Coordinates of C-alpha atoms in Angstrom, one line a residue:
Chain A
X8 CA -2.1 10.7 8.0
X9 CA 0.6 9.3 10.7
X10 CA -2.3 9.1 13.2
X11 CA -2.7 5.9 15.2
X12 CA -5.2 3.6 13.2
X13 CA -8.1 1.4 15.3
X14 CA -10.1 -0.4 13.7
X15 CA -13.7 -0.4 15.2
X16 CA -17.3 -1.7 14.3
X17 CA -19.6 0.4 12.6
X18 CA -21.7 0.4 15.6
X19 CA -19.3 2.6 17.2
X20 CA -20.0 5.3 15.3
X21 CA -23.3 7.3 15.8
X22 CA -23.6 11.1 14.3
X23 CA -20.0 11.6 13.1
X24 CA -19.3 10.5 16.9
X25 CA -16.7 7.8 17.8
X26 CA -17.0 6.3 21.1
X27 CA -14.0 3.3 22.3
X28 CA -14.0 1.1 25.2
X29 CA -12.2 -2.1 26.3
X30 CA -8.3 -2.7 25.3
X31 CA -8.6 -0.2 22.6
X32 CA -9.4 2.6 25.0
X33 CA -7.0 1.8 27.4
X34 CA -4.4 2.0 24.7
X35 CA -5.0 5.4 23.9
X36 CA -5.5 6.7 27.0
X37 CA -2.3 5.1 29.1
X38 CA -0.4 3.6 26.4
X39 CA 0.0 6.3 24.0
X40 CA -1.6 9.0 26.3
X41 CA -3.3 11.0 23.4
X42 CA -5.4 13.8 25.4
X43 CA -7.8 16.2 24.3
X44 CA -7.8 17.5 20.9
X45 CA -5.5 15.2 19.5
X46 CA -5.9 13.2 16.3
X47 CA -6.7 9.6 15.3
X48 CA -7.5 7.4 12.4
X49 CA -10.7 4.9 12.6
X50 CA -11.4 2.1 9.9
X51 CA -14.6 0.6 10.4
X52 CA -13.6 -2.3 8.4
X53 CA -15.6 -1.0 4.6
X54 CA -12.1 0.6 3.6
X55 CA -13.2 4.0 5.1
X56 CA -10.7 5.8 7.0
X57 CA -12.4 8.5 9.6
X58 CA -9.9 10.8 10.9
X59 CA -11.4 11.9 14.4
X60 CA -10.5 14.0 16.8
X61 CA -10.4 12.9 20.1
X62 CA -13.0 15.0 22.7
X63 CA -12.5 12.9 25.6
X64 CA -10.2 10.1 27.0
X65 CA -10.4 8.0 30.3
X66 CA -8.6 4.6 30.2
X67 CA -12.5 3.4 30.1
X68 CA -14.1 5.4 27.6
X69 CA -12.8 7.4 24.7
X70 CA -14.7 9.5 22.7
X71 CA -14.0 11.8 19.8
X72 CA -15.4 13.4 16.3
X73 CA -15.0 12.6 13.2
X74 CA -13.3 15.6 11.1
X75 CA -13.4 14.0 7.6
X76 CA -13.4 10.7 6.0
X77 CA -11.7 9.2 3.1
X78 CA -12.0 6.1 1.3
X79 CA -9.1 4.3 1.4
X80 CA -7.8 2.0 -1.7
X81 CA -5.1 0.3 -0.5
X82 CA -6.4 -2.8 -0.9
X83 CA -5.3 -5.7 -4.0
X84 CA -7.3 -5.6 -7.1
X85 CA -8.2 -9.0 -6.8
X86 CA -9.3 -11.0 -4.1
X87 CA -7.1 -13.1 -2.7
X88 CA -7.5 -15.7 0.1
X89 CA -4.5 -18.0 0.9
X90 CA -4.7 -21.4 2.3
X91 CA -2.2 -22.2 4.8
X92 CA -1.3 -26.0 6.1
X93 CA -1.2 -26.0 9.9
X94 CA 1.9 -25.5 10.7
X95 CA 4.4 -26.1 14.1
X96 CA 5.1 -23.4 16.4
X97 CA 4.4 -19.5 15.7
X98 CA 4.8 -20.3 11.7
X99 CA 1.2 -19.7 10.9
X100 CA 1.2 -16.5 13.3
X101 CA 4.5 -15.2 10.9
X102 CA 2.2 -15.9 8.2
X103 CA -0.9 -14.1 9.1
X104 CA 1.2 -11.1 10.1
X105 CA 3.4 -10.6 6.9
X106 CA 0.6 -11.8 4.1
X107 CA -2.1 -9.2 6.0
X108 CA 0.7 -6.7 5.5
X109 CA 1.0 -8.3 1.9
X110 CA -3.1 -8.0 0.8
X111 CA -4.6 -11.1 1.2
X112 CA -8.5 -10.7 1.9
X113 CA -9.4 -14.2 3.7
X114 CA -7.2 -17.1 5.4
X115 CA -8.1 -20.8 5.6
X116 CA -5.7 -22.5 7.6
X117 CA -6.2 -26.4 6.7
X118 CA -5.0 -30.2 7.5
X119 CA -3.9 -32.5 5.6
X120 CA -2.2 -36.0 5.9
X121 CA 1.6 -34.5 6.4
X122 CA 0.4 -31.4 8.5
X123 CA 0.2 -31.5 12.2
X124 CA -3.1 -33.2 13.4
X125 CA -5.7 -30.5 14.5
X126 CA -5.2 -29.0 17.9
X127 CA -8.2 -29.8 20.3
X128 CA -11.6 -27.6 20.2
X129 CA -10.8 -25.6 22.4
X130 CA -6.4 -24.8 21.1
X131 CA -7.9 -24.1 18.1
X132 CA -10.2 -21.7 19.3
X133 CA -7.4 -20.0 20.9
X134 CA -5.5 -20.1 18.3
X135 CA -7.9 -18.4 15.7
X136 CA -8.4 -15.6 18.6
X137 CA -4.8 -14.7 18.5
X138 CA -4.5 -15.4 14.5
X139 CA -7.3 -12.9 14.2
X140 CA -5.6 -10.1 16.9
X141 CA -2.4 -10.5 14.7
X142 CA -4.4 -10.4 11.2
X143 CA -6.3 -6.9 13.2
X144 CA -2.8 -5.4 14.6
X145 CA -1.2 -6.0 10.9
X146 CA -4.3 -4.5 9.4
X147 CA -3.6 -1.2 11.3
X148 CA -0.3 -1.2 11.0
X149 CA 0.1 -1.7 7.5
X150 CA -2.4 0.7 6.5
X151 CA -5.1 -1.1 5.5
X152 CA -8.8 -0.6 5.1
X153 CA -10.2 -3.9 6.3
X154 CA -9.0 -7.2 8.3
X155 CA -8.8 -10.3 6.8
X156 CA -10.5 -13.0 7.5
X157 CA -9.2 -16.5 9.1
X158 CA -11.0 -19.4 9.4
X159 CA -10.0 -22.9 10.5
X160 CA -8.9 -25.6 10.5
X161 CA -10.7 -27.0 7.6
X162 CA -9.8 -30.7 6.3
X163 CA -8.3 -31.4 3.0
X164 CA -11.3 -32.6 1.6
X165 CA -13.0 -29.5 2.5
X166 CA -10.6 -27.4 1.3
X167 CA -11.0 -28.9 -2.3
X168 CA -14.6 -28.7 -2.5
X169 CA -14.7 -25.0 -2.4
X170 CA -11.8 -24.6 -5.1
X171 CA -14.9 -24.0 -8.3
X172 CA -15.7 -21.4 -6.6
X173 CA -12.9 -19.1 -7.0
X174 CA -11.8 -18.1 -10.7
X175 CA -8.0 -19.3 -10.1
X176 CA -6.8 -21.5 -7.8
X177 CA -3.4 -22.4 -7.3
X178 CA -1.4 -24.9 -5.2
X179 CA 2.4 -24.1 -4.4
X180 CA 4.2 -27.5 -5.6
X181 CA 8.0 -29.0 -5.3
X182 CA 7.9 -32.0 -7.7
X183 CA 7.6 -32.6 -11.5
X184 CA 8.2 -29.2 -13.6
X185 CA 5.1 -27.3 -13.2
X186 CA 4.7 -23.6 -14.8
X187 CA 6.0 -21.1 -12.2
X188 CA 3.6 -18.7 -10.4
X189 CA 4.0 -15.9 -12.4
X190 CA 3.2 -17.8 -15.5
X191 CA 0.0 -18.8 -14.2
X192 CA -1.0 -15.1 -13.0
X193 CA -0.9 -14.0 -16.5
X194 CA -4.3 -14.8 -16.9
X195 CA -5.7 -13.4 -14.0
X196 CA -7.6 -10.4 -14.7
X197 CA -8.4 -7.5 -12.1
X198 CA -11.3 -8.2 -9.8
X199 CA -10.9 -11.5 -10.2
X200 CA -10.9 -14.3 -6.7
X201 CA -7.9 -16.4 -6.4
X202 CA -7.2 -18.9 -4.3
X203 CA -3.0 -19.4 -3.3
X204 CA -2.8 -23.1 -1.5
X205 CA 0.5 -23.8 0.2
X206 CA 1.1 -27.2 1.7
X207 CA 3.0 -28.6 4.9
X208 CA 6.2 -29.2 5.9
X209 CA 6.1 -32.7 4.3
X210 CA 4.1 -32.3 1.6
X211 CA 1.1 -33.8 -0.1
X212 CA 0.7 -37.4 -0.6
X213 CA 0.3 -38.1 -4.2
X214 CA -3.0 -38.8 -4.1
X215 CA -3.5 -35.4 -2.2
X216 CA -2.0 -33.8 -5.1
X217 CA -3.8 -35.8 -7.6
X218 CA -7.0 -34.7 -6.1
X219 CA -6.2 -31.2 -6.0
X220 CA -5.8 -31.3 -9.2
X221 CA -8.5 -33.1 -10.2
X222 CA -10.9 -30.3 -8.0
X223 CA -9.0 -27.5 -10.6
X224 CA -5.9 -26.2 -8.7
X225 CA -3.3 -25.5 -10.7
X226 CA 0.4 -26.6 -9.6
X227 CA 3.0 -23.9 -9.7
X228 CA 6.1 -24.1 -8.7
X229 CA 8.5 -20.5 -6.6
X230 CA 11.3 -21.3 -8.1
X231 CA 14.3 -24.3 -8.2
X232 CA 15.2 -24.2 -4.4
X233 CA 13.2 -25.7 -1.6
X234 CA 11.2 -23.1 0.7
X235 CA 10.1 -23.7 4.3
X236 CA 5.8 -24.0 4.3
X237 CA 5.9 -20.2 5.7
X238 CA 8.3 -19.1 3.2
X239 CA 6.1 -20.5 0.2
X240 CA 3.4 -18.7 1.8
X241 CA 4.6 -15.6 2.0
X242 CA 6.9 -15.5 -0.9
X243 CA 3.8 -16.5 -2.8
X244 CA 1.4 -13.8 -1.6
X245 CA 4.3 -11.4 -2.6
X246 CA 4.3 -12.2 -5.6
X247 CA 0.8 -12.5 -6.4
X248 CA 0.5 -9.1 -4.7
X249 CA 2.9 -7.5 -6.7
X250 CA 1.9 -9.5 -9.8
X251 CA -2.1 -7.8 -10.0
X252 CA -1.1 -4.6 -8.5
X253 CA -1.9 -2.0 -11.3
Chain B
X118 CA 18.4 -37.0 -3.3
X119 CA 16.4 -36.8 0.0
X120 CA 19.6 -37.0 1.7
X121 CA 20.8 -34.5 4.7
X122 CA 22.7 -31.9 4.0
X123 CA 25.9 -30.7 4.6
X124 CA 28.1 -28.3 4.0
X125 CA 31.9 -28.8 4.2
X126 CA 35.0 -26.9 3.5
X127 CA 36.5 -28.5 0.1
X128 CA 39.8 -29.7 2.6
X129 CA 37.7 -32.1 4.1
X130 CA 37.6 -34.4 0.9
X131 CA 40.4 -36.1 0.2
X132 CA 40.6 -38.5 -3.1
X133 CA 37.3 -39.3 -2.6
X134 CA 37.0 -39.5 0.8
X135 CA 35.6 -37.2 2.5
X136 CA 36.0 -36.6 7.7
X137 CA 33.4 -34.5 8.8
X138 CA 34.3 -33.5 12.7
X139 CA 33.0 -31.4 15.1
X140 CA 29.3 -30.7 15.3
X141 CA 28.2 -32.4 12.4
X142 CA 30.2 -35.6 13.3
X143 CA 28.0 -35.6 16.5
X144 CA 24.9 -34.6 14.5
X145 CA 25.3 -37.3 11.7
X146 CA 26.5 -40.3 14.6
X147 CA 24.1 -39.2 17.5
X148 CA 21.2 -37.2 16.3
X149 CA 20.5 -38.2 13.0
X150 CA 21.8 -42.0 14.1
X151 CA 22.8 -42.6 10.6
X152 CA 25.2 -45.8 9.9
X153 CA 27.7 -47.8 8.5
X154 CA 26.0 -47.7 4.3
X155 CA 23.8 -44.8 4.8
X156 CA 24.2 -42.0 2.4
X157 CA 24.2 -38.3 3.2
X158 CA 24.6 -35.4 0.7
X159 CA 27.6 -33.3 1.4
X160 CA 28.2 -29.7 -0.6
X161 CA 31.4 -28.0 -0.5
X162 CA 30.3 -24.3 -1.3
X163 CA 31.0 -24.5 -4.9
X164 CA 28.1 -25.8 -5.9
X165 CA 28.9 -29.4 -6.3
X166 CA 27.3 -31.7 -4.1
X167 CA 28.6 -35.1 -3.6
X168 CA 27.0 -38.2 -3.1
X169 CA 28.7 -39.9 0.2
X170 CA 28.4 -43.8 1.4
X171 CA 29.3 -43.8 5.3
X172 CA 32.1 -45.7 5.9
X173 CA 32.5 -45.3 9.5
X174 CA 30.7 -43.3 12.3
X175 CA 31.4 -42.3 15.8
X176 CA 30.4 -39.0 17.4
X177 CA 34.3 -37.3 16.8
X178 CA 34.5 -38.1 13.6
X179 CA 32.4 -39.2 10.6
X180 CA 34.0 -41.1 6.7
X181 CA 32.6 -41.7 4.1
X182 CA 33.3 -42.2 0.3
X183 CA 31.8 -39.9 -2.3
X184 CA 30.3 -42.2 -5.2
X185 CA 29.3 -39.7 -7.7
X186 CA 29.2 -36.3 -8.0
X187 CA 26.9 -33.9 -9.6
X188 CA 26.8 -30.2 -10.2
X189 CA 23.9 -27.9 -8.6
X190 CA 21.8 -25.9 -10.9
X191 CA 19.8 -24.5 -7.6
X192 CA 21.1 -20.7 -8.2
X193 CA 19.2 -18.1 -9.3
X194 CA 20.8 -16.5 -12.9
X195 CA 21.7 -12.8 -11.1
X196 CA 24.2 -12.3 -8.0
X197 CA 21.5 -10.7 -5.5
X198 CA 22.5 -8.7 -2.7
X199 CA 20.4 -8.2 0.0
X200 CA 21.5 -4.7 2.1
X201 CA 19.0 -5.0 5.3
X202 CA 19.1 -2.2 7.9
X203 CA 19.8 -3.7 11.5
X204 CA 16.3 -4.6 13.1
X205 CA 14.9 -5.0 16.8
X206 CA 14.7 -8.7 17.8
X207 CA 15.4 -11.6 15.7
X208 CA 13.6 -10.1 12.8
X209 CA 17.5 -9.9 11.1
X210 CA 17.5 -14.0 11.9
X211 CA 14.2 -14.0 10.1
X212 CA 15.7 -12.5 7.2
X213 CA 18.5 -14.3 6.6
X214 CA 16.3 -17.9 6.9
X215 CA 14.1 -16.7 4.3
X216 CA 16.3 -15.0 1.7
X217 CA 18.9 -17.6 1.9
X218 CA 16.1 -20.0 0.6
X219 CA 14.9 -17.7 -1.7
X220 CA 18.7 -17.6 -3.1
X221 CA 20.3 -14.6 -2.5
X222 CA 24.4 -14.7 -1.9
X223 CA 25.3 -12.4 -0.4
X224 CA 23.4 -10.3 2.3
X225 CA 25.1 -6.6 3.8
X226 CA 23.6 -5.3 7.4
X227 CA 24.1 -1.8 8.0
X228 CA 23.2 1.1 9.9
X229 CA 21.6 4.3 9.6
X230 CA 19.7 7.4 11.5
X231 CA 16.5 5.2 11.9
X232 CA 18.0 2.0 12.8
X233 CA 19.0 0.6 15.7
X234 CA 22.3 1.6 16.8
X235 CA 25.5 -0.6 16.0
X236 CA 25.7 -3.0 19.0
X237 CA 28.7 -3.7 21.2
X238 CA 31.9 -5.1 18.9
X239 CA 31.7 -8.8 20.9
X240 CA 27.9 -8.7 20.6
X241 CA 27.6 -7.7 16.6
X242 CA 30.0 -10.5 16.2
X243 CA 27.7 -12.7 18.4
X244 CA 25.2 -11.7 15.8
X245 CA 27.5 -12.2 13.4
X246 CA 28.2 -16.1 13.9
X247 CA 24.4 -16.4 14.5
X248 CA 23.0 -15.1 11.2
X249 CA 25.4 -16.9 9.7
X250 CA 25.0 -20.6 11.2
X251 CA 21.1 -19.6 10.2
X252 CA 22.1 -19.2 6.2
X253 CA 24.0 -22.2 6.2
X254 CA 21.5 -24.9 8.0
X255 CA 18.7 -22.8 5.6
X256 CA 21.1 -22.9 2.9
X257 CA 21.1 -26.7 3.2
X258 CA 17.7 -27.0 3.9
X259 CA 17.0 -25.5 0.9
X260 CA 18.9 -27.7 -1.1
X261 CA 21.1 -24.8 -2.5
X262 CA 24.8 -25.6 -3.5
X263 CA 26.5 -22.5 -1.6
X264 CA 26.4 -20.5 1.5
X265 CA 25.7 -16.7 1.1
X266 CA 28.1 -14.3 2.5
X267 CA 26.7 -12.4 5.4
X268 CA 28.8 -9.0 6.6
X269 CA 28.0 -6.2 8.7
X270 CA 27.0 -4.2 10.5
X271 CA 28.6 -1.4 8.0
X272 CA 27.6 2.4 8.0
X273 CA 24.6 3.8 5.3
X274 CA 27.8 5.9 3.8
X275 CA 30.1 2.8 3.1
X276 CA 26.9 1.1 1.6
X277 CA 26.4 3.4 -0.8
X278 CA 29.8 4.0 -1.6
X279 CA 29.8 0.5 -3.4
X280 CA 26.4 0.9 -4.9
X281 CA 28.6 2.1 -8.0
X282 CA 29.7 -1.6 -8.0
X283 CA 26.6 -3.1 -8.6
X284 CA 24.6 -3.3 -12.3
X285 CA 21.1 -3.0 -10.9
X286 CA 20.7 -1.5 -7.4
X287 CA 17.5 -0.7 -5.9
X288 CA 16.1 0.8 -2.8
X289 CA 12.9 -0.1 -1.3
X290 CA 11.1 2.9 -0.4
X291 CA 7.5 4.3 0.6
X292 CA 7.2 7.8 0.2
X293 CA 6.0 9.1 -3.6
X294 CA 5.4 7.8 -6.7
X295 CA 8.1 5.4 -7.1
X296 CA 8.0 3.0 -10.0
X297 CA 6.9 -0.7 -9.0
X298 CA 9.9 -3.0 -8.0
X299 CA 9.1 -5.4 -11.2
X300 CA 8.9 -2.3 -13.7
X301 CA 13.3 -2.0 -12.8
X302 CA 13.4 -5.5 -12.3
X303 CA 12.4 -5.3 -16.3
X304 CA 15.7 -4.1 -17.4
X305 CA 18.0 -7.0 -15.3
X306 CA 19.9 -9.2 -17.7
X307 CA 20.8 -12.8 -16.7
X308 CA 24.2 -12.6 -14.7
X309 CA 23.7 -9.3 -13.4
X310 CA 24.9 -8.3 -9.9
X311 CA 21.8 -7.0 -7.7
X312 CA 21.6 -5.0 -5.0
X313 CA 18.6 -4.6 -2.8
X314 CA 18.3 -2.0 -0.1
X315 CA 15.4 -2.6 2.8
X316 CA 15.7 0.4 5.5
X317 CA 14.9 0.4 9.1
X318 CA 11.3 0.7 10.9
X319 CA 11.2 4.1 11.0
X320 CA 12.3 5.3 7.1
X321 CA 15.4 7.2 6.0
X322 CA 15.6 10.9 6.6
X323 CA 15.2 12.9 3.5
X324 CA 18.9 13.5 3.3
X325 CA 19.8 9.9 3.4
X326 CA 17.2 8.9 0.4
X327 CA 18.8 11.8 -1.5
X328 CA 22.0 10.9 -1.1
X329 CA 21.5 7.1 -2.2
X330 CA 19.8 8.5 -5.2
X331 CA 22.7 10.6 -5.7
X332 CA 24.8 7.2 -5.3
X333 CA 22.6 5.8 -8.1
X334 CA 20.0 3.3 -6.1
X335 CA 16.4 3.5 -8.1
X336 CA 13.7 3.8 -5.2
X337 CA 11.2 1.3 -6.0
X338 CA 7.3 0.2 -4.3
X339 CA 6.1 -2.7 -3.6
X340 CA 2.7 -1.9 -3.3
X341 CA 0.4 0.3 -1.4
X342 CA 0.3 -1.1 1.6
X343 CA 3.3 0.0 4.5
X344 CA 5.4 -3.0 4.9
X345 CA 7.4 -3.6 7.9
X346 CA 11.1 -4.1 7.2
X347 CA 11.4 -7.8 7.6
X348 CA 8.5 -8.3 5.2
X349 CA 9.6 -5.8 2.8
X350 CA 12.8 -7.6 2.9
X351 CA 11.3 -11.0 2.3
X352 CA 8.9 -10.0 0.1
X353 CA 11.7 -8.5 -2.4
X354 CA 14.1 -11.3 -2.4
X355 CA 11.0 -13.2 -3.9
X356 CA 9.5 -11.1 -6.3
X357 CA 13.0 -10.4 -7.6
X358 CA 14.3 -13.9 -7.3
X359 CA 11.1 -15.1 -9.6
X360 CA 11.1 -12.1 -11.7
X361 CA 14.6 -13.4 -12.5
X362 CA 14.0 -17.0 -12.7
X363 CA 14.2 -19.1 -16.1

């Protein structure tokens, strides 16, 4: 089960046979320079794991069969997206890499008053295409059945509007003595969707904070000492994660 | 209490008064451009922080007069020792950011058959002097009242010969059933000493795991998913540090 993992669409898969081109091909092939006969993993993203082995290989085209296929269960029993400010430099990129690793199901990276202002159209879009490659890579590497998602940026205001929809929601908070994390996941029952918010560098304004609270997201705090926006978000997802697994 | 930060050795206050040289003269007079009246926030490692009025400023040397005092309740209620096998990169800088603000004091690097070899004697303590600059600008970042320790790079045998020192000590690992890290955290009074293993990349060998079981360190999951080494040592420090926190 050491096997190299690629995640590929469904579409690539046609009578128990697995055909690879692009980037992914040209990684087996002169990267790793598997050959004939030896052995990979495929995930086509539903939490099934196909080991296949590989019948043909040119840095254009790989092809192999599948030998068996398992379903995986790796994945958190509950469904947990976290929403991450926008942050300065490569944070948000640490972020997507450590809490794919960590479980998290979606991303919604979000702007508010104190986070930086969102990048032009086109940054962004550059931005979510190398979140996304990092959210894939982490996938693979940690073992996991399906990529998140990412999405972004979404405003405040947008964020908020979709908090009823998820059974717990829960915003990462410095001031006032709010119940800490794990007090509030002792509710959460298995299956359940829960939303994690962490904020920017500087914080909400207080009416940010008032109207997070007023849309149902519960303040918890990670402990006494003050954590970086990337620390809060992956300390958080850690302990959420570790909190529901059975 | 939005103040900087800054940490100073306990012979820089002097009835009351308190000459910051050096870097942090220049950082306080030239970078932060604070004045004549403006207050900073200055910690002397034993958890008190005092309250400082500037009373003169130039970029060689910095006075000011303490006007109150208070003690810092920022620590968590266990001594937490981080062990963290020496990493590629500046994942080992990422580590000691994030568990210095997640309040461990005292963090061990070491080496072992998996891990990168022990560098040059002028370059670990290169290293050395980096990682721990890092813990102390996170440490005041953080708002925490102390600096943790930072040693290394020691051998896998010395670490384990002090394991015997610690009351709780822990080794994350991935291979079999191990119980979850919060089922031993379960057990950890308040004021225990902690110690928590993270290995390299690519595992321990089988003899290494059984000799660290022989030394007495519980091998413990956290979670089902394959965690790199930086994460897993992230992720620890804060499922430990909230497990432990009032």
């Amino acid at each position: 089960m050491n096997h190299h993992r690629f995640f590929i669409e469904p579409s690539q898969i046609d009578e128990g046979r697995v055909t690879i081109r692009g980037p992914q091909a040209r990684q087996i092939c002169t990267v790793l320079r598997l050959q004939f006969g030896n052995e990979i993993t495929v995930l086509d993203g539903s939490g099934c794991c196909h080991i296949t082995r590989l019948s043909s290989t040119s840095p254009r085209e790989v092809v192999g069969e599948i030998t068996y296929t398992i379903q995986m269960d790796n994945e958190l029993p509950v469904r947990l997206t976290l929403a991450q400010a926008l942050a300065k430099g490569d944070k948000v990129e640490m972020v997507v890499q450590k809490a794919t690793e960590l479980g998290i199901c979606d991303m919604i990276v979000f702007v508010c008053s104190r986070a930086i202002p969102i990048p032009l159209e086109d940054r962004i879009e550059r931005k979510l295409a190398r979140w996304r490659s990092i959210a894939r890579e982490a996938a693979e590497q940690s073992g996991r059945g399906s990529i998140p998602t990412i999405e972004g940026a979404i405003s405040f205001d947008d964020l908020l509007t979709r908090v009823p929809q998820y059974d717990v929601a829960l915003i990462a908070s410095e001031t006032g003595t709010n119940m800490l994390l794990r007090q509030a996941l002792e509710t959460v029952k298995q299956g359940a969707s829960v939303i994690y918010i962490v904020g920017p560098e500087g914080g909400y304004t207080d009416n940010e904070m008032e109207i997070a609270v007023k849309s149902g997201a519960v303040p918890v705090s990670l402990g006494k000492r003050i954590l970086r926006t990337e620390t809060a978000a992956v300390a958080g997802c850690a302990i959420i994660a570790h909190h529901v697994e059975c």
